[in-house]
Coordinates of C-alpha atoms in Angstrom, one line a residue:
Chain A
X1 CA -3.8 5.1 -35.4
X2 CA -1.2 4.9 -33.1
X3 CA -1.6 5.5 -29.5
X4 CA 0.9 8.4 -29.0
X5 CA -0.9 10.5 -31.9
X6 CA -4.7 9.9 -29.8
X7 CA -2.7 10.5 -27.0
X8 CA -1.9 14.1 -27.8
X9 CA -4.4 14.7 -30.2
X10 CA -7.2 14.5 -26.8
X11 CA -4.6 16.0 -24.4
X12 CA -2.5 18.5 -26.0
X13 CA -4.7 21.9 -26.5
X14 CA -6.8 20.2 -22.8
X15 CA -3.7 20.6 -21.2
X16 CA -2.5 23.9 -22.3
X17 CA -6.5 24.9 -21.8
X18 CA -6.7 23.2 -18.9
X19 CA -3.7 24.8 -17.3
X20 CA -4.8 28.6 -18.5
X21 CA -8.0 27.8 -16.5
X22 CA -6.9 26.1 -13.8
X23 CA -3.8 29.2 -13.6
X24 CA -5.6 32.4 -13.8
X25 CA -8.8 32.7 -11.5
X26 CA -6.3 31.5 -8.1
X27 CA -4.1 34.4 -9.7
X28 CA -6.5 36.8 -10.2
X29 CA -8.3 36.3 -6.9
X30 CA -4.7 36.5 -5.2
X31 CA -3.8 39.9 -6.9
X32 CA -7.0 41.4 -6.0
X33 CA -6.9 40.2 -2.4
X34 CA -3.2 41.7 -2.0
X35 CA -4.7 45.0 -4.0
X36 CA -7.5 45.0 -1.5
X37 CA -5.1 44.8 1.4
X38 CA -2.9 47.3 0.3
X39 CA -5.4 49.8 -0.4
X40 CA -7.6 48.8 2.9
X41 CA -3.8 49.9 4.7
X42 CA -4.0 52.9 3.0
X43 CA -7.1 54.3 2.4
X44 CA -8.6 53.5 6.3
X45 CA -5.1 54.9 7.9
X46 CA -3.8 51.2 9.7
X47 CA -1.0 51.6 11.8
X48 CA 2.2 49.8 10.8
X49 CA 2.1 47.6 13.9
X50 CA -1.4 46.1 13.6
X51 CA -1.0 45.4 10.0
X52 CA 1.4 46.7 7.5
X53 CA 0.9 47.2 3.2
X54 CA 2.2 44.2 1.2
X55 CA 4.3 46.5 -0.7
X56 CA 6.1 47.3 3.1
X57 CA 6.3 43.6 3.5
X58 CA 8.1 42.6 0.3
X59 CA 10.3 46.2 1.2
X60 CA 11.4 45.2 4.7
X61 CA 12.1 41.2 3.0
X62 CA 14.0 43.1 0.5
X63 CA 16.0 44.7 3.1
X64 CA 18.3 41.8 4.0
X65 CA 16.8 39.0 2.1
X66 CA 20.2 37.0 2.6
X67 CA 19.1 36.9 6.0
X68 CA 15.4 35.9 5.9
X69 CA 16.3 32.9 3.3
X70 CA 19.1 31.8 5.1
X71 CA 17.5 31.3 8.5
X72 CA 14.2 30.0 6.4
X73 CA 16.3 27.4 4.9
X74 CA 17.3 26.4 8.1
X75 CA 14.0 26.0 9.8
X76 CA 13.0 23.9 5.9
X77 CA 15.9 21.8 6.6
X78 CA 14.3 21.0 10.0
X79 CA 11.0 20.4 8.3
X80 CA 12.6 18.4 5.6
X81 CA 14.2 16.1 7.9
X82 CA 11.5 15.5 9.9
X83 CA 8.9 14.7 7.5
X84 CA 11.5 12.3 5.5
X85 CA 11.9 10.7 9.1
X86 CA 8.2 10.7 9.8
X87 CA 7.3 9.4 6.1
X88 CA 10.3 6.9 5.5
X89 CA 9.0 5.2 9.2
X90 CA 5.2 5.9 8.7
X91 CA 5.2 3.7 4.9
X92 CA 7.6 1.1 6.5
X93 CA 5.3 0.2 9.4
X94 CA 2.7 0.3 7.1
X95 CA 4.5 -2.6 5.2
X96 CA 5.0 -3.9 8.2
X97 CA 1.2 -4.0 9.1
X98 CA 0.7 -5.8 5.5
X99 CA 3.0 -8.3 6.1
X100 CA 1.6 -9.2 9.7
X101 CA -2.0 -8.4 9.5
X102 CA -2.7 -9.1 13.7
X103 CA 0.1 -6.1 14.2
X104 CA -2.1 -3.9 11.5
X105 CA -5.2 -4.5 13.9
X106 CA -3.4 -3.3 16.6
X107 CA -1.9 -0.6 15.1
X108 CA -4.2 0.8 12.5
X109 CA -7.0 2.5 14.3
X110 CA -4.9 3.5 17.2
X111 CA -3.0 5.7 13.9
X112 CA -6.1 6.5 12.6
X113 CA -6.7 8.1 15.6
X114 CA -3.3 9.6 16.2
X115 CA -3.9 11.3 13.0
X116 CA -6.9 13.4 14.2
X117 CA -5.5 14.6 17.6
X118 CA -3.1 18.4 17.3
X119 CA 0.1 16.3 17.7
X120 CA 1.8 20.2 17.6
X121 CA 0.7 20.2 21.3
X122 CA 3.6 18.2 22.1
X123 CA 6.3 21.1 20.7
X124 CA 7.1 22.2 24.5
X125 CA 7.4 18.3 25.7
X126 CA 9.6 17.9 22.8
X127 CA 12.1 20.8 23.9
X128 CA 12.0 19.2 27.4
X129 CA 13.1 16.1 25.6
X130 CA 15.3 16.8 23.0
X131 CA 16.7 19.8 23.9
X132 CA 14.8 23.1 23.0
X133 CA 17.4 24.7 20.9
X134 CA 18.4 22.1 19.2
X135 CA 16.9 21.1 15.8
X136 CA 16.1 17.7 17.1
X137 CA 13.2 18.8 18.7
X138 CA 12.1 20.7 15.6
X139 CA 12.5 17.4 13.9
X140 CA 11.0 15.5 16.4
X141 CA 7.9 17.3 16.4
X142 CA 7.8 17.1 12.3
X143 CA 9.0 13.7 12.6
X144 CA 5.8 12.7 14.8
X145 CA 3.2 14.8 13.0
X146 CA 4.2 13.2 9.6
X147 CA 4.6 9.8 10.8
X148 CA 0.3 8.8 11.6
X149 CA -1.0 10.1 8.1
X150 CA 1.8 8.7 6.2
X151 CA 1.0 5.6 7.7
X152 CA -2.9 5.6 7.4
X153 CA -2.6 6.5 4.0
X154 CA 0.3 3.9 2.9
X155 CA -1.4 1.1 4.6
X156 CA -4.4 1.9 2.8
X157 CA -2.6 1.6 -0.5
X158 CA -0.8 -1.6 0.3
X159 CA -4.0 -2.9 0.7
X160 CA -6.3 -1.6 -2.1
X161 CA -5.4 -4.2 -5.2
X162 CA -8.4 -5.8 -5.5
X163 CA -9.2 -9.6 -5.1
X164 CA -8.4 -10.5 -9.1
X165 CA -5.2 -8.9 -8.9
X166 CA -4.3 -10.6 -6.0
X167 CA -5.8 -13.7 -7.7
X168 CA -3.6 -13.0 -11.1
X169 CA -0.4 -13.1 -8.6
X170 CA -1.3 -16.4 -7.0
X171 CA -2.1 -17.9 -10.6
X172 CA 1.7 -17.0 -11.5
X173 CA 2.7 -18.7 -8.0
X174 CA 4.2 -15.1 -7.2
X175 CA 6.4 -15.6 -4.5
X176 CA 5.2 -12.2 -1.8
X177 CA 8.0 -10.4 -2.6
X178 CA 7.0 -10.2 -5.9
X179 CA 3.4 -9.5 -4.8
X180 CA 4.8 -6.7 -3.0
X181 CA 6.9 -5.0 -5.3
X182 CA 5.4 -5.4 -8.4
X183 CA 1.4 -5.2 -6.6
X184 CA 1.2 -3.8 -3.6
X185 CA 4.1 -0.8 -3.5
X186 CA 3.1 0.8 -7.0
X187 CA -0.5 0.5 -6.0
X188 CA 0.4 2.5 -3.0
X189 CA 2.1 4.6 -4.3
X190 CA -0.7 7.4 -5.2
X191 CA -1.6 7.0 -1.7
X192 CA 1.9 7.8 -0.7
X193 CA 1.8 10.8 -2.6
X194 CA -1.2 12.5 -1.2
X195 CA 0.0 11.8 2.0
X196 CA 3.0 13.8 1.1
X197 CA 1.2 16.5 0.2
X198 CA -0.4 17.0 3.2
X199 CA 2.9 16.3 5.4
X200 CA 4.7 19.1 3.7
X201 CA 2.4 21.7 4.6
X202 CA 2.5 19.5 8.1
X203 CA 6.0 19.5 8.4
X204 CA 6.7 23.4 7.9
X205 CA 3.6 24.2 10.4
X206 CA 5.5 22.0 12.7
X207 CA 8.5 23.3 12.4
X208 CA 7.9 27.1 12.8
X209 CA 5.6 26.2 15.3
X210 CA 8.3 24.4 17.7
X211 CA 10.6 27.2 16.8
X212 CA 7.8 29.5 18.8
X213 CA 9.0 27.1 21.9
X214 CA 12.8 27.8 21.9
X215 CA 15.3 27.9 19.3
X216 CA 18.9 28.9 18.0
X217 CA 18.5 32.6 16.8
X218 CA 18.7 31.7 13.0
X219 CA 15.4 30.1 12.8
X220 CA 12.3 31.3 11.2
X221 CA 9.8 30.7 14.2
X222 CA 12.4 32.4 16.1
X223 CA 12.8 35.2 14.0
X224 CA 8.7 35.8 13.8
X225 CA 8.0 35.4 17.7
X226 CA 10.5 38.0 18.7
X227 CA 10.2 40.3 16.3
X228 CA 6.3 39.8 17.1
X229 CA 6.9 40.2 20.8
X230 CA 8.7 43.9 20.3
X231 CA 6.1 45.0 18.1
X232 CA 8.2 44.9 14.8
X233 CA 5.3 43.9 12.4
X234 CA 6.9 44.2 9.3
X235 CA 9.9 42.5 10.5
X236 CA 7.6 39.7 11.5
X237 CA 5.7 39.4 8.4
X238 CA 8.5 39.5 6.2
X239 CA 9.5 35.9 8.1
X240 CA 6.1 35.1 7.4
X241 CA 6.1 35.4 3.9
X242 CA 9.4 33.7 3.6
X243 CA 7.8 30.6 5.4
X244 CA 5.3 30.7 3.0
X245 CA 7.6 30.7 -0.2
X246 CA 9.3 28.1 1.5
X247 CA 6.5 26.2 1.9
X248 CA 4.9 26.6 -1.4
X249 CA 8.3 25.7 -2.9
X250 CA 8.4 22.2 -0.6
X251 CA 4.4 21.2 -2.1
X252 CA 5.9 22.2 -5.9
X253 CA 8.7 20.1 -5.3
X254 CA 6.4 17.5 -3.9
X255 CA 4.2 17.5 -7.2
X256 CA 7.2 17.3 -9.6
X257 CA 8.4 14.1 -7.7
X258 CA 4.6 13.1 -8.2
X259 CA 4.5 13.3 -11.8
X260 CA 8.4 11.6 -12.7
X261 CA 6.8 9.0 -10.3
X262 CA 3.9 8.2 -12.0
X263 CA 3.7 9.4 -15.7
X264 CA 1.0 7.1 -15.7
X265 CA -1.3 9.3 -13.7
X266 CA -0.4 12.2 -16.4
X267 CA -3.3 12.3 -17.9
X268 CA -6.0 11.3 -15.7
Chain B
X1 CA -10.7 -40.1 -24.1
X2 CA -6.5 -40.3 -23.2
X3 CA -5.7 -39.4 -20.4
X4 CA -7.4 -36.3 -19.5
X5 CA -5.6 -33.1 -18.7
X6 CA -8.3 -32.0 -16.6
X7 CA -10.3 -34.5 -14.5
X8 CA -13.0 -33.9 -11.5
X9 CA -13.7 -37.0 -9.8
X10 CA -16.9 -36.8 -7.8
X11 CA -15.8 -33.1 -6.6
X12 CA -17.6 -30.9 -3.8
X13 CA -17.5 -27.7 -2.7
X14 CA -19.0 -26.6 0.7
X15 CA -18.9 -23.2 2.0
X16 CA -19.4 -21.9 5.3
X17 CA -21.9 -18.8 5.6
X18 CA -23.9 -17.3 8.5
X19 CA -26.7 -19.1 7.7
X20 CA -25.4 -22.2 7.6
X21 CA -23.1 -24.2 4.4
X22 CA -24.0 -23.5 0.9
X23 CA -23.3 -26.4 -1.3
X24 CA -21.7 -24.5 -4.3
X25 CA -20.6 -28.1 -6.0
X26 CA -21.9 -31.1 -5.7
X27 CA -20.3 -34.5 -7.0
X28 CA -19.7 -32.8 -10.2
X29 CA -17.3 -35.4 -12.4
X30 CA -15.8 -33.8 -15.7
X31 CA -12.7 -35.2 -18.3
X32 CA -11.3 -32.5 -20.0
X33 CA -8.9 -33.9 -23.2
X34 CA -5.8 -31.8 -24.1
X35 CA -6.5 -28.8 -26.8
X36 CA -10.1 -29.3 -26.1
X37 CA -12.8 -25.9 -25.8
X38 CA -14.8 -26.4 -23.1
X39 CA -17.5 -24.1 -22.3
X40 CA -19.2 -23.8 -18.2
X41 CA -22.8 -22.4 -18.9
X42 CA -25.4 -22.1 -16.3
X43 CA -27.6 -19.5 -13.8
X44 CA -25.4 -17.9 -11.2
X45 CA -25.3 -20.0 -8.3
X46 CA -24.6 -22.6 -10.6
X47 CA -20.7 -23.1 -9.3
X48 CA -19.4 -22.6 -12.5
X49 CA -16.8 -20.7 -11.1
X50 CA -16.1 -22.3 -8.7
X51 CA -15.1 -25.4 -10.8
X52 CA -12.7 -23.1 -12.8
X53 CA -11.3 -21.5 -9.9
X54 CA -10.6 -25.1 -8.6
X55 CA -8.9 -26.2 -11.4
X56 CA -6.7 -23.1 -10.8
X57 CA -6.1 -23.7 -6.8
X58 CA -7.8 -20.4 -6.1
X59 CA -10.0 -22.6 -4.6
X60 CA -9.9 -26.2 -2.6
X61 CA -12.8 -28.6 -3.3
X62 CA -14.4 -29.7 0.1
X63 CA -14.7 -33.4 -1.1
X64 CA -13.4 -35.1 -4.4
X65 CA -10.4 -34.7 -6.4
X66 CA -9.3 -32.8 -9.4
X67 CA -6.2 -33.6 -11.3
X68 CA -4.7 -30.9 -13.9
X69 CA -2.0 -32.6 -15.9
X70 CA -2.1 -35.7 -13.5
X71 CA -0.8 -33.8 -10.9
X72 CA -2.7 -31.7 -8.1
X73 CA -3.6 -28.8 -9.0
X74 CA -1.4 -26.9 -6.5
X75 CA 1.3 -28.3 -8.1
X76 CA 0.0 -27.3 -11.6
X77 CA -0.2 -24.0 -10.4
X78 CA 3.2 -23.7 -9.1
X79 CA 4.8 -25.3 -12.7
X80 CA 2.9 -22.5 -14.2
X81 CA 0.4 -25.1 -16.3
X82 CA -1.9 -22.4 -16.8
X83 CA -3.2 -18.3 -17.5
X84 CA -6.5 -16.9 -16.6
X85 CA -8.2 -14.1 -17.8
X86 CA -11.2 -12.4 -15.4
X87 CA -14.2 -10.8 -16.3
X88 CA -12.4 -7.3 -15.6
X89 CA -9.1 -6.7 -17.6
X90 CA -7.2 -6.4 -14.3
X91 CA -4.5 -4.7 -16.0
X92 CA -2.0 -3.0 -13.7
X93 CA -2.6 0.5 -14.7
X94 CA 1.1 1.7 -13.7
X95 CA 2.5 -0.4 -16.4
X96 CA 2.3 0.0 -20.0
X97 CA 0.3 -2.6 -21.9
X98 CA 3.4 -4.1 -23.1
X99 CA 5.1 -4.6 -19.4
X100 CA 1.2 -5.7 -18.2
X101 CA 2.0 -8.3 -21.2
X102 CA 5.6 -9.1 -19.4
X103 CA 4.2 -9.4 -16.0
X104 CA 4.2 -13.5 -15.6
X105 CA 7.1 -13.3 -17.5
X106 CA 8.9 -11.2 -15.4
X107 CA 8.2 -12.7 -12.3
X108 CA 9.7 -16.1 -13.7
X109 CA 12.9 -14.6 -14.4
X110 CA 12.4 -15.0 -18.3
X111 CA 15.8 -12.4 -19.3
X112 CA 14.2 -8.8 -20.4
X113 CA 14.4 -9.0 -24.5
X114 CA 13.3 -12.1 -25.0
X115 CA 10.2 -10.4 -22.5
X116 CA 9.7 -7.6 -24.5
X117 CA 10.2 -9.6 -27.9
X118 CA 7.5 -12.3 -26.8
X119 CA 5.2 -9.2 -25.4
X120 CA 5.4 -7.3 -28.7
X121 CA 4.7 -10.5 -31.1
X122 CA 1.5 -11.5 -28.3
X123 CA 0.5 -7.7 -29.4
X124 CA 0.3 -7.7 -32.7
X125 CA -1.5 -11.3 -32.8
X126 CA -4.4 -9.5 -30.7
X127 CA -4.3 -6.7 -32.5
X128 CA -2.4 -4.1 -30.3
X129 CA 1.0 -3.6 -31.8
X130 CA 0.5 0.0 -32.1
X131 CA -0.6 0.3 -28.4
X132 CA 2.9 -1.6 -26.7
X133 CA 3.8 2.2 -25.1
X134 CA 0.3 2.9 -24.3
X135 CA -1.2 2.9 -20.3
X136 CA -3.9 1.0 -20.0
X137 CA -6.5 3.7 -19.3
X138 CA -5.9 4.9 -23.3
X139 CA -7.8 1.6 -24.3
X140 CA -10.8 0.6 -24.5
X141 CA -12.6 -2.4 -22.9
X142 CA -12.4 -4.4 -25.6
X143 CA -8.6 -3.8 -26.1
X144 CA -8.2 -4.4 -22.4
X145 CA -9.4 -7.5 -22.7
X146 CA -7.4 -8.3 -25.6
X147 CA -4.0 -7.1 -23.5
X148 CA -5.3 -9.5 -20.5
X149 CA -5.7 -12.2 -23.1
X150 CA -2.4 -11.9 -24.3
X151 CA -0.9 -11.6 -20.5
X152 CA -2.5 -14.8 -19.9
X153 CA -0.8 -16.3 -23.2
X154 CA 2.8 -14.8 -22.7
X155 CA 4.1 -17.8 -20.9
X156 CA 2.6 -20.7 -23.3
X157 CA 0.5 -22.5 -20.4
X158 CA -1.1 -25.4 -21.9
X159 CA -4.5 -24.3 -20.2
X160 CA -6.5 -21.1 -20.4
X161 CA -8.9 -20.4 -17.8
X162 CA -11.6 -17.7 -18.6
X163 CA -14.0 -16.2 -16.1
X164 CA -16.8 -14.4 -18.3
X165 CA -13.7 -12.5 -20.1
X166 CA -16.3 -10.9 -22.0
X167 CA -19.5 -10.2 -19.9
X168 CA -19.0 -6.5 -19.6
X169 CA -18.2 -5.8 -23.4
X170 CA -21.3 -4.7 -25.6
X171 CA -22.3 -7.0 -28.0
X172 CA -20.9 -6.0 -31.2
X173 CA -17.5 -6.0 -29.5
X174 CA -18.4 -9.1 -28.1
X175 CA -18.9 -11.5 -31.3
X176 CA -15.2 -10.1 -32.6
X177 CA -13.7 -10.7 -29.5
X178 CA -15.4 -14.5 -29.7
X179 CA -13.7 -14.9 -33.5
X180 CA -10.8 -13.3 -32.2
X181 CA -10.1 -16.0 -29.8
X182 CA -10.8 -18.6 -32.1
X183 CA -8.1 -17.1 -33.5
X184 CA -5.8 -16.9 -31.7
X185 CA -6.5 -20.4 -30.1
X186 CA -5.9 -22.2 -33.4
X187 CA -2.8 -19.8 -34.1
X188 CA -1.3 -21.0 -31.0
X189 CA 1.1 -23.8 -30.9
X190 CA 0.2 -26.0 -29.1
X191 CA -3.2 -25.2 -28.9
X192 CA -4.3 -24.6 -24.9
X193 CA -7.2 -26.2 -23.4
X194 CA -9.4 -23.7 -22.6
X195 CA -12.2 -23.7 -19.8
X196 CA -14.5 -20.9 -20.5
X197 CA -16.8 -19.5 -18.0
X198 CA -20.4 -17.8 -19.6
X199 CA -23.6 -16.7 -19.1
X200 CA -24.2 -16.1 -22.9
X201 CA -25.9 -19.1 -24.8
X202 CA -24.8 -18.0 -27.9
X203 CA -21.4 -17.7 -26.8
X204 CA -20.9 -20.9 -25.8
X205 CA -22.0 -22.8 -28.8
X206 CA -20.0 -20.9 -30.9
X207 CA -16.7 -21.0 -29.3
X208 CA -16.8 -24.5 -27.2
X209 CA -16.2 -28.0 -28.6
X210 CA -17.8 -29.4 -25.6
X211 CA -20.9 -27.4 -23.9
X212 CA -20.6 -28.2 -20.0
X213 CA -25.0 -27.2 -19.1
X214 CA -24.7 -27.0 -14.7
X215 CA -27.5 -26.6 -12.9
X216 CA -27.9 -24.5 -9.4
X217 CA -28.6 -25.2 -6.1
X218 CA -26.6 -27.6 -5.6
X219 CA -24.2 -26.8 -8.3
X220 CA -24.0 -30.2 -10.7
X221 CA -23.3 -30.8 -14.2
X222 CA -26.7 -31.1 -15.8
X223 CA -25.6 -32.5 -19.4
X224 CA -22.9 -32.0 -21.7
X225 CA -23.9 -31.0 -25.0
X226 CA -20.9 -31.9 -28.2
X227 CA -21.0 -29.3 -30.5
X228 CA -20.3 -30.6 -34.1
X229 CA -19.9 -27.5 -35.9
X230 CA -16.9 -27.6 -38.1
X231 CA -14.1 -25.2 -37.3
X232 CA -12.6 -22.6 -38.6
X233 CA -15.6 -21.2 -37.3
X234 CA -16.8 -17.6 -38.5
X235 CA -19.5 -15.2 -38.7
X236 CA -21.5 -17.2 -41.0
X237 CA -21.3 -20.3 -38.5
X238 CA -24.1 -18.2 -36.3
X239 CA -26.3 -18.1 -39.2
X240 CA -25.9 -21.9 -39.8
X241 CA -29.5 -24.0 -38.9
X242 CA -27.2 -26.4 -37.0
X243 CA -26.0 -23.5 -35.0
X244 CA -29.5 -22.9 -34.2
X245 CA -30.3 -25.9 -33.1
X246 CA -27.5 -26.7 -30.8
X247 CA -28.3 -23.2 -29.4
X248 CA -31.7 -24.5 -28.5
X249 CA -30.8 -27.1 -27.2
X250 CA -28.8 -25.8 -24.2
X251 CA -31.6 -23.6 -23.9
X252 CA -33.9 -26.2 -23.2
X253 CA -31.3 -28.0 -21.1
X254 CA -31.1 -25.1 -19.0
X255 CA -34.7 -24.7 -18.5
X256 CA -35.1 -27.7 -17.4
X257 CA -32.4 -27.4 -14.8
X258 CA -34.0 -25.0 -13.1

């Protein structure tokens, strides 16, 4: 029997089964939660600027949705760019730390730490910094709060192959660039990924959160305090929901980067 | 004997622990001839594998010397003299079992067809062809093992050191994988040494040419049992009396080492 035919022969109807039941109960549960929103708005009487109806909310986005998206996809490109900062610089002193174990002792727990304390409390230091309507402080703050879990989590990965894989590399007199790229950096790479998944709903947190500090007009945070501040409600939550399409879209791109990059994992 | 492609002379092993050194090895003196099976039986403790992991400079004896192919075995290791093959597969499980197979291969800059070519002939003599494209997690133990077998063949060492390769496979798997490797061993040209680390009695006799009996605490060499059962060997070989015998015999030699 050849491996491709077990292959789909266990994972073919699991998938598609798998899929329809992983699918429909978040779905469900979400449609009834927005029904149960929309008909609390109605039924008890709430006025607009407590807490409009979802159907006013996708109204006012549909409004001047060229608007919304466009000053969302500025604030994602601030979020972007600081998580690919905060990642590309978290894995690579996590190589670093493999490479010269007395700098990982020093360096490790202090990140471990880092990673537990609301790094977002630094958003008004940053504007002081970096200038608060810039996007550099944006991507400052995104670039820090990336950078500690990225790191935790690479470093853990770099250094998960077990002793007879480690062993198996000496036996071939691997020279450590070899152990590296063909051991250490795929074995990592899982690791890398979750902490990706975390950093992107990190990253757009971060950034809407800085925008709440200062920002140029065209920017989601912006957009949502103001609007907040005059009591425009639906304005507001119209940003709100475009954050959250944005971010939603950032974690989907996330996962199909995930599976090209390991097809191995597909199954498992 | 020639000259020996594997030979201990008056080797020790010392480790440092808490509670002061363990002797893992003690003046253990061994000759290994060229193409020869050589099975290391005895209770853990016993330093069996540490003598294995020696000849493979995973380790460094603490008195003694060993030679592999007259040289040290440092430099053995670095001329690639030999594969080894764990008690766990060890399979990289982001590569396919055919790149797992290309591994050494790769990293000595062997050119990529002539990788994949030797990977995919390795495969079909251990009875994976069909399974080249497959990750490793789509096999089973026994076809694991199999892959790691023919990983630690893909570069022709002249020595094969084995680590239990098949403690965690159930028995019926077990005695294939045991004609298996006859198998392949007398298929290969030139035939490897092999040093073959077990717990299993039975094992031993059937697959060694030379039973190596240690003995724990310190780790020694007890006795070294010949075993004159005529090769090809098969599965009526375990039925033979003489198998019998010879199995009872490292029995008892074990016993008494205790």
């Amino acid at each position: 029997m050849r491996a491709t035919t077990i292959r789909q022969q266990i994972s073919t109807p699991a998938r598609v089964g798998g899929w329809l039941r992983a699918f429909w109960p978040p779905l469900l549960t979400f449609l009834l939660v927005i029904g149960l929103w929309e008909a609390a708005v109605r039924g008890l009487s709430i006025p607009l600027y407590l807490l409009p109806a979802p159907s006013q909310i996708v109204a006012t986005f549909m409004e001047r949705p060229g608007y919304l998206l466009r000053i969302g996809l500025a604030t994602l490109s601030n979020a972007l760019a600081g998580c690919a900062i905060g990642c590309t610089l978290g894995a690579l002193v996590a190589a670093l730390c493999v490479r010269w174990p007395i700098a990982a002792d020093g360096i490790v727990p202090l990140a471990v730490a880092a990673s537990a304390v609301p790094i977002i409390a630094l958003a008004p230091l940053m504007g002081i910094w970096l200038g608060s309507i810039s996007p550099a402080s944006k991507i400052g703050v995104v670039a820090v709060m990336t950078f500690f879990p990225t790191l935790v989590s690479v470093y853990r990965g770099l250094i998960s192959p077990r002793a007879d894989a480690l062993l198996l590399m000496r036996s071939y007199a691997a020279p450590p660039r070899d152990v590296f790229t063909r051991l250490r950096a795929p074995a990592a790479l899982p690791f890398f990924f979750s902490a990706l998944r975390v950093c992107t709903t990190l990253s757009m947190i971060g950034a809407v959160v800085a925008e709440f500090f200062g920002g140029p007009q065209n920017a989601l945070g912006v957009y949502i305090k103001t609007q907040a501040g005059i009591l425009r409600t639906r304005e507001a939550w119209s940003a709100i929901l475009v954050a959250c399409l944005l971010g939603l879209a950032f974690y989907l791109l996330v996962l199909v980067a995930e599976r090209i990059a390991m097809p191995w994992r597909k199954e498992q | 004997m020639d000259t020996p492609i594997i030979e201990f002379d008056r080797v020790s092993k010392i480790y440092s622990s808490g509670g002061g050194p363990i002797t893992a090895l003690h003046d253990v003196s061994l000759r290994i001839a060229a193409g020869e099976f050589v099975a290391l039986i005895g209770p853990s403790g016993c330093g069996k594998s540490t003598l294995m992991r020696l000849i493979g400079d995973l380790e460094q004896p603490s008195g003694g010397s060993v030679r592999v192919k007259s040289k040290t075995p440092e430099q053995a290791r670095r001329d690639r003299d030999y594969g080894i093959v764990f008690q766990a597969p060890v399979l990289y499980d982001w590569r396919t079992v055919s790149r797992n197979v290309e591994l050494p291969l790769e990293i000595m800059g062997r050119p990529k067809e002539q990788r994949r070519e030797r990977a995919l002939s390795l495969l079909r003599l251990v009875g994976l062809g069909d399974f080249a494209d497959a990750y490793p997690h789509q096999l089973s133990g026994g076809m694991q093992q199999r892959a790691a077998i023919a990983r630690a063949l893909s570069f022709e060492p002249s020595i094969l050191l084995m680590d239990e390769p098949f403690g965690a496979l159930d028995e019926i798997t077990r005695e294939r994988m045991q004609l298996e490797l006859l198998n392949i061993w007398s298929g290969a040209n030139p035939r490897p040494t092999v040093i073959f680390v077990t717990h299993s009695i039975p094992e031993a006799v059937f697959l060694a040419d030379r039973v190596v009996v240690m003995s724990p605490r310190p780790g020694r060499v007890q006795r070294v049992i010949p075993v004159d059962l005529s090769r090809p060997r098969t599965y009526e070989t375990r039925e033979d009396p003489r198998f019998f015998a010879l199995v009872t015999e490292v029995r008892e030699c074990l016993r008494t080492a205790e």
